[in-house]
C-alpha positions as a Markdown table, in Angstrom:
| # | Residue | x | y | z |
|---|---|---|---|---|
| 1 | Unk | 17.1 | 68.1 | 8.6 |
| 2 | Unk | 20.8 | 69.3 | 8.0 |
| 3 | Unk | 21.1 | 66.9 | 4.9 |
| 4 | Unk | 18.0 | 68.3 | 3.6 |
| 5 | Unk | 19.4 | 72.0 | 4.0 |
| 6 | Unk | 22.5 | 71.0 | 2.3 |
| 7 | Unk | 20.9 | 69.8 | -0.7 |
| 8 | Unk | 18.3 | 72.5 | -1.1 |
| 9 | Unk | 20.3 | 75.3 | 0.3 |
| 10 | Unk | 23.9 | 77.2 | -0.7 |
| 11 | Unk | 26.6 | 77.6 | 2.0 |
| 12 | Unk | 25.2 | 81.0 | 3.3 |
| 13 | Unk | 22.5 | 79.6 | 5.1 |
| 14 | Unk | 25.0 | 78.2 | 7.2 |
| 15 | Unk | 26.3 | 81.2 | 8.2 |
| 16 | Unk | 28.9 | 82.1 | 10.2 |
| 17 | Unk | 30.1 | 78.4 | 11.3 |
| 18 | Unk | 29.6 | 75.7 | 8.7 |
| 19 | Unk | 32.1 | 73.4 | 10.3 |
| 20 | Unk | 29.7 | 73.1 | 13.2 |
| 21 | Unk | 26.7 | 72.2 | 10.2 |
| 22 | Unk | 29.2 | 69.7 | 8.3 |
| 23 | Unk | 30.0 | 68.0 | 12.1 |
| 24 | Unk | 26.4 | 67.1 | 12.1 |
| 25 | Unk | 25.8 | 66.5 | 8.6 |
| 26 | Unk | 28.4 | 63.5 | 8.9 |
| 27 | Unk | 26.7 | 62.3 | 11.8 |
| 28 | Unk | 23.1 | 61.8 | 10.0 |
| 29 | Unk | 25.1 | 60.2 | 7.5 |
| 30 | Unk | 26.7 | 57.4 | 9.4 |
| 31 | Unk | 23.2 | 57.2 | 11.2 |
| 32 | Unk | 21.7 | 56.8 | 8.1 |
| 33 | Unk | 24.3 | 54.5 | 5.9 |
| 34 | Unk | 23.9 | 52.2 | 9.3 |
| 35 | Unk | 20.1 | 52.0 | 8.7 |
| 36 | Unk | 19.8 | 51.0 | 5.4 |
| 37 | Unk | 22.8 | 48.4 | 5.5 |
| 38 | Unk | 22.0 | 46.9 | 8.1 |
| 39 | Unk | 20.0 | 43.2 | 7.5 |
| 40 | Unk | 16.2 | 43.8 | 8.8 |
| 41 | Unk | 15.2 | 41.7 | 11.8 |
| 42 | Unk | 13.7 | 38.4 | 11.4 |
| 43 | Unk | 11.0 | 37.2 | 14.0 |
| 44 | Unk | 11.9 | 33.7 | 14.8 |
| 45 | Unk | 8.1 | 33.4 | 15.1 |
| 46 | Unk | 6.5 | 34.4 | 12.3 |
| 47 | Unk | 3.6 | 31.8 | 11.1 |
| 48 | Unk | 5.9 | 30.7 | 8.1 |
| 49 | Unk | 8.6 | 30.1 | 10.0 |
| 50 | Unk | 6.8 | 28.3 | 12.7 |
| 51 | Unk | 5.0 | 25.7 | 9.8 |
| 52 | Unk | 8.2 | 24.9 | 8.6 |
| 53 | Unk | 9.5 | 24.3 | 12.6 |
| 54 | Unk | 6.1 | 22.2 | 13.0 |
| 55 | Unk | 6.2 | 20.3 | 9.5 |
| 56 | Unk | 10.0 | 18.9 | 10.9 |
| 57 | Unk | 9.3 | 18.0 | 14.2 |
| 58 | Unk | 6.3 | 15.8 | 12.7 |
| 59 | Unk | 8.3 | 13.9 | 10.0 |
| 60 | Unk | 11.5 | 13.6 | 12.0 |
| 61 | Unk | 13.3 | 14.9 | 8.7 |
| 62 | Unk | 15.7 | 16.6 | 10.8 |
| 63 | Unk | 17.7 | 13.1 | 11.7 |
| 64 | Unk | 15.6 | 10.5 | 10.3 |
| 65 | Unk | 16.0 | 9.7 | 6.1 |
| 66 | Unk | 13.2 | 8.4 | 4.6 |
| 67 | Unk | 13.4 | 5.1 | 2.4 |
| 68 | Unk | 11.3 | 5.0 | -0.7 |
| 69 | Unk | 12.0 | 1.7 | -1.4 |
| 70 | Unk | 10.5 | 0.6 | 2.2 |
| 71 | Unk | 7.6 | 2.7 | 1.2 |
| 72 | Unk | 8.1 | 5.1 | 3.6 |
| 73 | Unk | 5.8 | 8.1 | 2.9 |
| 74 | Unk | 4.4 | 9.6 | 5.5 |
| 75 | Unk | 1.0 | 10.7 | 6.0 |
| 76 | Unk | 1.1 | 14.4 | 7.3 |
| 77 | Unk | -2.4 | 16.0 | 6.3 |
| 78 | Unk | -4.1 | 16.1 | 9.5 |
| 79 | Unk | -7.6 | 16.3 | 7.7 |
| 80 | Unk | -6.8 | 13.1 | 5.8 |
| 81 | Unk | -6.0 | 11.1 | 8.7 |
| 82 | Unk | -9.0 | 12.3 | 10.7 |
| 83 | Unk | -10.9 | 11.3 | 7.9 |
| 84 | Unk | -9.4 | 7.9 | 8.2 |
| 85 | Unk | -10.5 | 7.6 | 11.7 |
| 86 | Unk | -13.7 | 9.1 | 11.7 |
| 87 | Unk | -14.1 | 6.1 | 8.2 |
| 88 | Unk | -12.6 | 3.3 | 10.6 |
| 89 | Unk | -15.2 | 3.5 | 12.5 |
| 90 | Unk | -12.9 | 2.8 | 15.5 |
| 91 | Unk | -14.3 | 3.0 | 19.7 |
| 92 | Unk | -13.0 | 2.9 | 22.8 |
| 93 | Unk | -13.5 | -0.5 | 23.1 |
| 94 | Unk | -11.8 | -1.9 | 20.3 |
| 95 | Unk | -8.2 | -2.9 | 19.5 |
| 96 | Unk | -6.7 | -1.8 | 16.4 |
| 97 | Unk | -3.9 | -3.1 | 14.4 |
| 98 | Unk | -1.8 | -0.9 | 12.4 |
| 99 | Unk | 0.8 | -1.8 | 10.0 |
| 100 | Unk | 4.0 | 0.3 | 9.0 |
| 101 | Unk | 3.0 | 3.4 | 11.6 |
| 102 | Unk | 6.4 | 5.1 | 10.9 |
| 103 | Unk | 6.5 | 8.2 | 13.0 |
| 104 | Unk | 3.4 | 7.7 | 14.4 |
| 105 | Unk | 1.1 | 10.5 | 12.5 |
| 106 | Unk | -2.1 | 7.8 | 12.5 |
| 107 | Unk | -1.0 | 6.3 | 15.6 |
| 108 | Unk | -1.9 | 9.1 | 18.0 |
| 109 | Unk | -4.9 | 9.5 | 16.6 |
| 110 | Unk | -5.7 | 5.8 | 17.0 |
| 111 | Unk | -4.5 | 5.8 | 20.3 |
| 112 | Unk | -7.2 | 8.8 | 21.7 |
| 113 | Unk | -9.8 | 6.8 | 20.1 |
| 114 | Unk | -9.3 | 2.7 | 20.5 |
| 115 | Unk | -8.9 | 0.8 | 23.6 |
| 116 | Unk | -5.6 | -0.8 | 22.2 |
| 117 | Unk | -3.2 | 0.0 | 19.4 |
| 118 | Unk | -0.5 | -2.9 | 18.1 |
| 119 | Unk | 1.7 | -1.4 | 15.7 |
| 120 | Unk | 3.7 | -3.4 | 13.4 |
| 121 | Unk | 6.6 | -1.5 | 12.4 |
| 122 | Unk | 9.7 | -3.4 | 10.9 |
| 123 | Unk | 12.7 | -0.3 | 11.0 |
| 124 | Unk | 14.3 | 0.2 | 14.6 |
| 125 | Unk | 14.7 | 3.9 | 13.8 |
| 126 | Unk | 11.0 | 4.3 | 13.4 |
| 127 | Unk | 10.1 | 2.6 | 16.3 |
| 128 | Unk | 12.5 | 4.5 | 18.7 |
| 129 | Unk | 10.2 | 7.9 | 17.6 |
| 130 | Unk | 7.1 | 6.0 | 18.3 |
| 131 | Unk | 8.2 | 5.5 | 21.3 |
| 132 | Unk | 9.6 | 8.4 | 22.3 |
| 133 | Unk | 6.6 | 10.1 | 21.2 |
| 134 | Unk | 3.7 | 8.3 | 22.5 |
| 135 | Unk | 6.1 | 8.2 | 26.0 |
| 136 | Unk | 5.5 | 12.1 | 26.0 |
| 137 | Unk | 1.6 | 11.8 | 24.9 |
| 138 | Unk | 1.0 | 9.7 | 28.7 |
| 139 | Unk | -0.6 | 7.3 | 26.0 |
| 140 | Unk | 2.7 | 4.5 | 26.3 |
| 141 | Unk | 0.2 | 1.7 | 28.2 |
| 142 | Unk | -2.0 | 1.8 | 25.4 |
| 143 | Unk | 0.8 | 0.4 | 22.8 |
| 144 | Unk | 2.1 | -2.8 | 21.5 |
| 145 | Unk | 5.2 | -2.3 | 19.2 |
| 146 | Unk | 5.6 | -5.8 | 17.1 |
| 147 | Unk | 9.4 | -4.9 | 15.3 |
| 148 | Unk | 8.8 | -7.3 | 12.8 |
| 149 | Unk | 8.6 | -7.8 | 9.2 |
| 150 | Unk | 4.3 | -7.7 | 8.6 |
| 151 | Unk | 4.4 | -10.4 | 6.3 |
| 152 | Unk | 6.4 | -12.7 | 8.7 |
| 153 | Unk | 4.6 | -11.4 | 11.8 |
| 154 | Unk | 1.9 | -13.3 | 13.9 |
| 155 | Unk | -1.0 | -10.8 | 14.4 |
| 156 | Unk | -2.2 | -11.3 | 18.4 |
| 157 | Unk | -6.1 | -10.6 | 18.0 |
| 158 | Unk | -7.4 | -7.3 | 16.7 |
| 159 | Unk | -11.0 | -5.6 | 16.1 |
| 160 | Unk | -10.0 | -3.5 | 13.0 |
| 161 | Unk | -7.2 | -2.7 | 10.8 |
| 162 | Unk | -6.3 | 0.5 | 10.3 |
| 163 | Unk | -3.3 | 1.2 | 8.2 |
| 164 | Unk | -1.5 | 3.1 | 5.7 |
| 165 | Unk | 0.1 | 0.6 | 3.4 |
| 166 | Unk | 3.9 | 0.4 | 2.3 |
| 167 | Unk | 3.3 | 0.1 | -1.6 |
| 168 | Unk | 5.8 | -2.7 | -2.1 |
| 169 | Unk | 3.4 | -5.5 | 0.2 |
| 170 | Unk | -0.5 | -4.4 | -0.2 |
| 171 | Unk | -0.9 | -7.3 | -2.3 |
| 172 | Unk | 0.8 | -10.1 | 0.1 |
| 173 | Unk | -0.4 | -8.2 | 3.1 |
| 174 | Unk | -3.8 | -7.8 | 2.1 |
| 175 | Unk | -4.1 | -11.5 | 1.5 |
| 176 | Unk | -2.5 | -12.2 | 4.7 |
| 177 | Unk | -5.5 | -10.3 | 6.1 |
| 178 | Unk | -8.3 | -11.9 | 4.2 |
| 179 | Unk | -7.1 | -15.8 | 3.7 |
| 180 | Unk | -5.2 | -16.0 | 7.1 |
| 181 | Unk | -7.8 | -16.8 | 9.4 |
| 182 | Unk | -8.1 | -13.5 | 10.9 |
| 183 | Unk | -11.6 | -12.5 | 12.6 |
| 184 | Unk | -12.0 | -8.5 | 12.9 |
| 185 | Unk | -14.8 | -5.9 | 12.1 |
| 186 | Unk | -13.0 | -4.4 | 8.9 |
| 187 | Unk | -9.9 | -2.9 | 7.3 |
| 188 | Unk | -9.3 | 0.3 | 6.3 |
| 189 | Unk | -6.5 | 0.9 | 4.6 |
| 190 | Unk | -4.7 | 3.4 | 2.1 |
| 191 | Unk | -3.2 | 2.2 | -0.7 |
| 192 | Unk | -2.2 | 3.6 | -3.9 |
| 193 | Unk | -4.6 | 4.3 | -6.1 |
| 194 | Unk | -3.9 | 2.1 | -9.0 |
| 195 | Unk | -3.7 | -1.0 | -6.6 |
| 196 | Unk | -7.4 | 0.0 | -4.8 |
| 197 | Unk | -8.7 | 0.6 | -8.4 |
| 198 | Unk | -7.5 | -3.0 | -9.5 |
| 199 | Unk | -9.2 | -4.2 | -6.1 |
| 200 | Unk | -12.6 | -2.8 | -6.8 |
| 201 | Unk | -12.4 | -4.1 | -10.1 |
| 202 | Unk | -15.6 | -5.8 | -11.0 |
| 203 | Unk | -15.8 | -8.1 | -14.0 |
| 204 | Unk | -16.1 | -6.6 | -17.4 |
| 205 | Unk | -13.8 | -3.9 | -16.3 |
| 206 | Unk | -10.6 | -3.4 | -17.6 |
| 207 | Unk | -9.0 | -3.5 | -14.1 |
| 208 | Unk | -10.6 | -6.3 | -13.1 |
| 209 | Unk | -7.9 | -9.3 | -12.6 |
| 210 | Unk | -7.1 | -12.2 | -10.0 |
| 211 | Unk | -6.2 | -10.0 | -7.2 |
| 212 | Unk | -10.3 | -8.8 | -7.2 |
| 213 | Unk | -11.3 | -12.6 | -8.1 |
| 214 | Unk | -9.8 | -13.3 | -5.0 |
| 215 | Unk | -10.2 | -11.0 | -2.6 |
| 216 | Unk | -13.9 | -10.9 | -3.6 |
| 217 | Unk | -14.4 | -14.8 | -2.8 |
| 218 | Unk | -14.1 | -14.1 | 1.0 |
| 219 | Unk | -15.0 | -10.6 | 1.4 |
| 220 | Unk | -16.3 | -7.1 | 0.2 |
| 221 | Unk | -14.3 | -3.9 | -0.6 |
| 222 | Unk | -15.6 | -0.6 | -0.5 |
| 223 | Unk | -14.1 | 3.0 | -1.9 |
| 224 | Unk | -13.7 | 5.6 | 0.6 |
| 225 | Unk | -11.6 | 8.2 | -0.4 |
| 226 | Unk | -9.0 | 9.8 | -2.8 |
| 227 | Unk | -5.6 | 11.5 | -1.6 |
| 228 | Unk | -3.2 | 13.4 | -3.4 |
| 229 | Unk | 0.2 | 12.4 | -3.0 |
| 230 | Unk | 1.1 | 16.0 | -1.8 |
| 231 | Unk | -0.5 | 14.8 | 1.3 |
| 232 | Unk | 2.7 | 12.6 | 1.7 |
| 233 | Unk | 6.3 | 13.1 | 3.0 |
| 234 | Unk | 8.5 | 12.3 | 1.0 |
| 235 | Unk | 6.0 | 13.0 | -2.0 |
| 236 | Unk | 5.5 | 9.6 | -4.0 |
| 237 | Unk | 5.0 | 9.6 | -7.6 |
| 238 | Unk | 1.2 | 8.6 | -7.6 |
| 239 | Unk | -2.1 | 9.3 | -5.6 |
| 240 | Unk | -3.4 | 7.1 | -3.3 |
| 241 | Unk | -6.9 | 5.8 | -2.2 |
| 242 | Unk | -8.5 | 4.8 | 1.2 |
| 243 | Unk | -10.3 | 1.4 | 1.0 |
| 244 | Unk | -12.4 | -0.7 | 3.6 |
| 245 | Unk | -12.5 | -4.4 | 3.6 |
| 246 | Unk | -14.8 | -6.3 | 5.5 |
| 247 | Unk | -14.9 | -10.1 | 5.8 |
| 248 | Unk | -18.4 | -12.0 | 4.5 |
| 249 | Unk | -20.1 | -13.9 | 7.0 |
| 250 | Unk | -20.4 | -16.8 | 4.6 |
| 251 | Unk | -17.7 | -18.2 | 2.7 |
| 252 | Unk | -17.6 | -20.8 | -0.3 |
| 253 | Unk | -16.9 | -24.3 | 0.4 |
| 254 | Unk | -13.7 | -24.1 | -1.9 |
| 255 | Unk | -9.8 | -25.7 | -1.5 |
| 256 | Unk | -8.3 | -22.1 | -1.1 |
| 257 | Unk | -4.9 | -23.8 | -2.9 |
| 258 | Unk | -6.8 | -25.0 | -5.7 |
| 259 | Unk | -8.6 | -21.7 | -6.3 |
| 260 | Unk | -5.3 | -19.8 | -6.0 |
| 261 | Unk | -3.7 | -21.8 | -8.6 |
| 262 | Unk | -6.7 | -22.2 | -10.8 |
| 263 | Unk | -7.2 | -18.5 | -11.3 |
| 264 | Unk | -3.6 | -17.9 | -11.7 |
| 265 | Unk | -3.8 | -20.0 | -14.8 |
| 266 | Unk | -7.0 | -18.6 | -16.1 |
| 267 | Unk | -6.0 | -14.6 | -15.6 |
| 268 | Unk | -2.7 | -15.4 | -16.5 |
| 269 | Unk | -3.6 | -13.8 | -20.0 |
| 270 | Unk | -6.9 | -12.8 | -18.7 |
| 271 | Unk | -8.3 | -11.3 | -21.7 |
| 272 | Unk | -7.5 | -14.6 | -23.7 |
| 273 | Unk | -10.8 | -17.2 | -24.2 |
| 274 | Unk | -10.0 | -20.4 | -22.0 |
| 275 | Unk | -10.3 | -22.1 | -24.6 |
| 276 | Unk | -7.3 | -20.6 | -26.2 |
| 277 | Unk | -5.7 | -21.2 | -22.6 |
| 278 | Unk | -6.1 | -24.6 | -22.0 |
| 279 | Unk | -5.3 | -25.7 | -25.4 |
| 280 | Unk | -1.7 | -24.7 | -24.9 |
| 281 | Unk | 0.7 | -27.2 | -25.3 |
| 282 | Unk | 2.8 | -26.3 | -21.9 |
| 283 | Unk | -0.3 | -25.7 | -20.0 |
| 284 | Unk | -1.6 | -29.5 | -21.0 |
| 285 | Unk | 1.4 | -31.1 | -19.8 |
| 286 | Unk | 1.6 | -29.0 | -16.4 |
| 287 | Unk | -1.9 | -30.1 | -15.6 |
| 288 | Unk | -1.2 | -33.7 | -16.8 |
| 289 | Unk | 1.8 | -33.8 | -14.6 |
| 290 | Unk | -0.3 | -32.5 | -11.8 |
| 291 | Unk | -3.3 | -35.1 | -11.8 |
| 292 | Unk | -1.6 | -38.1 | -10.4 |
| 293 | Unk | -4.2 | -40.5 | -11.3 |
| 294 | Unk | -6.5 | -39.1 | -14.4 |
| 295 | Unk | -9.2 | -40.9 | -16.6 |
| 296 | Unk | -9.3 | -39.7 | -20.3 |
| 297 | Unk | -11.9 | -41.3 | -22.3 |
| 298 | Unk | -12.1 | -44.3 | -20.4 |
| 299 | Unk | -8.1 | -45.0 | -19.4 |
| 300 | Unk | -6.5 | -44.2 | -17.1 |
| 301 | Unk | -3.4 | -42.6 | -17.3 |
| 302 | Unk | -0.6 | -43.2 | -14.5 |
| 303 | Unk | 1.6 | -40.0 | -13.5 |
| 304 | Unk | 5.2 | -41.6 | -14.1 |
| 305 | Unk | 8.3 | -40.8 | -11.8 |
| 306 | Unk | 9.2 | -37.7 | -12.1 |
| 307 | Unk | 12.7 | -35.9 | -12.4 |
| 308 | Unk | 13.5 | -32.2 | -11.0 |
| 309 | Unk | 15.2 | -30.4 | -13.8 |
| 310 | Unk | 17.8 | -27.9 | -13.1 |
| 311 | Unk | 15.3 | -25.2 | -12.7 |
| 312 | Unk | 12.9 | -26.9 | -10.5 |
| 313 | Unk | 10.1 | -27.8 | -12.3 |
| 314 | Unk | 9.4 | -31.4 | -12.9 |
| 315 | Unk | 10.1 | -33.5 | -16.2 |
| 316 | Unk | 8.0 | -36.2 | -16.7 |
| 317 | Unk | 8.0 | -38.6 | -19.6 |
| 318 | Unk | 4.1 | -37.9 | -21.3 |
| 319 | Unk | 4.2 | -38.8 | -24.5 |
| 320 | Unk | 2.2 | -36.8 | -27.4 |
| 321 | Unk | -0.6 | -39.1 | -27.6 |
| 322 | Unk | -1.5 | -38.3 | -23.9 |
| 323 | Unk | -1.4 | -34.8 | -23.7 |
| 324 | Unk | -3.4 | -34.6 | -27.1 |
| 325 | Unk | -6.2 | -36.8 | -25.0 |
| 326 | Unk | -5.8 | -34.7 | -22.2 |
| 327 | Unk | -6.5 | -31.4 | -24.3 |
| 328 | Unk | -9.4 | -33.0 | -25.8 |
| 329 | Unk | -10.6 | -33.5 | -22.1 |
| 330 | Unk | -9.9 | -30.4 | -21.1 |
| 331 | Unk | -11.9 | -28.0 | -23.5 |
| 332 | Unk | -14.8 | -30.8 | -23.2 |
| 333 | Unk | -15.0 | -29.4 | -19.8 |
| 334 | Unk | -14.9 | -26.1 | -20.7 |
| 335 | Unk | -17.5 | -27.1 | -23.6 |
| 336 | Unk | -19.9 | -28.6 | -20.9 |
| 337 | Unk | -19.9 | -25.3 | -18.7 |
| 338 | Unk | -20.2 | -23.6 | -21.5 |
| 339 | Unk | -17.1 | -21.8 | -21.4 |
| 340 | Unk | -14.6 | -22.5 | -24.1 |
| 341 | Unk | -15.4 | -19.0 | -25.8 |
| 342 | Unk | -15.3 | -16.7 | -22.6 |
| 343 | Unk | -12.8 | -14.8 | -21.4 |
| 344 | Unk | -11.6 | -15.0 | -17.8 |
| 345 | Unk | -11.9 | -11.0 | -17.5 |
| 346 | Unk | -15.8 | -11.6 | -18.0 |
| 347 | Unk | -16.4 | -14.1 | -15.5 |
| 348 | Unk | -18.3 | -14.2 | -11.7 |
| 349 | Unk | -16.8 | -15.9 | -9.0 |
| 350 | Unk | -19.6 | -18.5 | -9.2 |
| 351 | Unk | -19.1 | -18.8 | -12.7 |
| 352 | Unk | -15.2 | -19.5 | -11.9 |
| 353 | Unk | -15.8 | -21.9 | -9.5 |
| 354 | Unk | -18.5 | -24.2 | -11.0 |
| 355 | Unk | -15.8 | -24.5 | -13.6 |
| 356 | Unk | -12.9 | -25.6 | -11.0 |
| 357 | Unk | -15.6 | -27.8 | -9.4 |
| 358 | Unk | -16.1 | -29.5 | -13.0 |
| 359 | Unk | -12.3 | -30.0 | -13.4 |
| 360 | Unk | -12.0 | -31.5 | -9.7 |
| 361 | Unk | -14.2 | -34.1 | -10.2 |
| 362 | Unk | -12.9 | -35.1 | -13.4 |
| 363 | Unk | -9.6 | -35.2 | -11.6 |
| 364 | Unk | -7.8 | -32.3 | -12.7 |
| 365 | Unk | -5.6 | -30.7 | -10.3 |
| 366 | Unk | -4.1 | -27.3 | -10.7 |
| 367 | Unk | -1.8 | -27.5 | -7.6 |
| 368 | Unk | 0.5 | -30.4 | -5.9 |
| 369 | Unk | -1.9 | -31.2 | -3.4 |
| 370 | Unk | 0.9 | -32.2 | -1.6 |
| 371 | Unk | 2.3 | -29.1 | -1.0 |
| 372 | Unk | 1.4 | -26.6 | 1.9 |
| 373 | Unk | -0.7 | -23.6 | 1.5 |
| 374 | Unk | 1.7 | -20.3 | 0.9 |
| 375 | Unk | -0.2 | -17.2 | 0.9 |
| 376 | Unk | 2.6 | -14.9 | 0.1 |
| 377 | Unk | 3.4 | -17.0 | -3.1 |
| 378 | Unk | -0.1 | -17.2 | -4.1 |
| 379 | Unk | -0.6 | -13.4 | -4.5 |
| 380 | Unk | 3.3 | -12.3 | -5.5 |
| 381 | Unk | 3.1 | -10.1 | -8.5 |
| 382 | Unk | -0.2 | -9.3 | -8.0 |
């Protein structure tokens, strides 16, 4: 090269015309400065770059914000939700419910294995993608889009629930599922992680509480699966679990409001002896005001007219003496079960309901009979 005689040479290796040698050692120059500056080519194909491509189509992130407060995380692993499927246990003959399918990640999976998908889905934007998505699969007569709010929705029949869970309803939802006179195979559904621990729960453990108490009097809960919350889009601030439901062919002859109430006031300091419970002053009076018609110790004690305070609640005139004999009835009950010194934590469903049966037929009511059954309040909080 000329540049390289230049810099190793002197001017007399030129010789006899260097302005013909500097005339091309300007040239490589140019050539040379235009190499090195100029930005190297980027293959719009490369494997990172078609990931990313990939990865935006599937969550619609490109015109489609995600709400965390709706709970909407999407499920993107694709070996997670084949997992799910392959759990489900889900045919060609069977129609499937799925709750909150957002962009539709579980959904086409579903839809190449069931019969039938109904998808409950409650934001318009969500299910304009489904649509437009499972239009372009050829898979569109196999879908029912309900655009309603899950909790307010009336389920048409279904075989199996498959379902990745907004956070912010498992616990309404899932009692929807259980108490609302739903017949199906089994549920499979993925939760968050501290929620499926707390419905495993057995008693003795720490977890255990009245959402397991209740869940467990009308069916049986099995642990699938762990998933990391990197599997998500956005990425939530805990791990989730998969979980599978199924309904028990036999359930307990038991007033479902009753129960409800019942174990709401036993777990509501579950780690507290009932004893300690029902000797509280405020928790005496409720259940006074709430048997209408109540023996203690051989009277009878009327429930007055009551007036609705400003909160409410009712205010009913019981004077001292009565809710003192009421107490004393109370833990006798407890005494006769021989449960005054357990804790609610501790206790089998049997155990929990030979006490309510106990209370029942003394007349001790933990609920206005009068009142309809409300599933949703039943398990808020929980």
């Amino acid at each position: 090269m000329i540049l390289r005689r230049v810099l190793t040479g002197t001017w007399s290796d030129f010789g006899s015309n260097p302005g013909y040698f500097l005339h091309q050692l300007s040239i490589q120059f140019q050539q040379l400065h235009a190499n090195y500056s100029r930005p190297p080519f980027k293959n719009r194909y490369n494997d990172e770059d078609e990931n990313n491509v990939r990865k935006r189509k599937d969550t619609q992130q490109d015109h489609l914000q995600l709400y965390k407060s709706w709970g909407q995380h999407l499920l993107t692993n694709p070996r997670v939700l084949d997992s799910i499927i392959r759990n489900s246990g889900v045919g060609p003959t069977d129609t499937v419910l799925e709750i909150g399918p957002g962009t539709g990640n579980l959904t086409m999976r579903l839809l190449e294995a069931a019969k039938k998908v109904v998808a409950v889905e409650v934001d318009n934007r969500m299910v304009e993608i489904l649509h437009t998505r499972v239009s372009e699969s050829g898979l569109r007569e196999k879908l029912t889009i309900i655009c309603k709010d899950a909790l307010k929705a009336d389920f048409p029949d279904f075989d199996l629930v498959v379902a990745n869970i907004p956070y912010g309803i498992s616990s309404p939802l899932v009692a929807k599922l259980v108490f609302g006179g739903y017949s199906f195979r089994g549920a499979t559904l993925l939760l968050q992680k501290e929620f499926a621990t707390r419905l495993l729960a057995n008693p003795g453990d720490s977890e255990f509480n009245r959402l397991a108490v209740n869940v467990k009097l009308v069916a049986d809960v099995e642990h699938v699966m762990n998933v990391s919350k990197k599997d998500f889009v956005p990425i939530p601030k805990v791990d989730s679990s998969v979980v599978k439901i199924r309904l028990k062919t036999e359930i307990p002859d038991v007033n479902l409001n009753e129960w409800w109430a019942f174990t709401k006031t036993c777990f509501g300091k579950k780690n507290k002896t009932l004893g300690a419970t029902f000797r509280q002053k405020k928790k005496v009076a409720e259940l006074l005001n709430l048997s209408k018609l109540t023996s203690v110790d051989g009277d009878v004690v009327q429930r007055e007219c009551c007036n609705e305070s400003d909160d409410g609640e009712d205010e009913c005139n019981i004077s001292g003496t009565d809710v003192n004999l009421f107490k004393e009835k109370l833990v006798g009950i407890l005494r006769t079960a021989g449960l005054e010194d357990k804790r609610p934590s501790k206790l089998s469903n049997d155990e929990l309901m030979y006490l309510l049966s106990l209370f029942n037929q003394a007349g001790i009511w933990f609920r206005d009979q009068d009142k309809p059954r409300d599933i949703n309040a039943a398990f808020a909080g929980l």
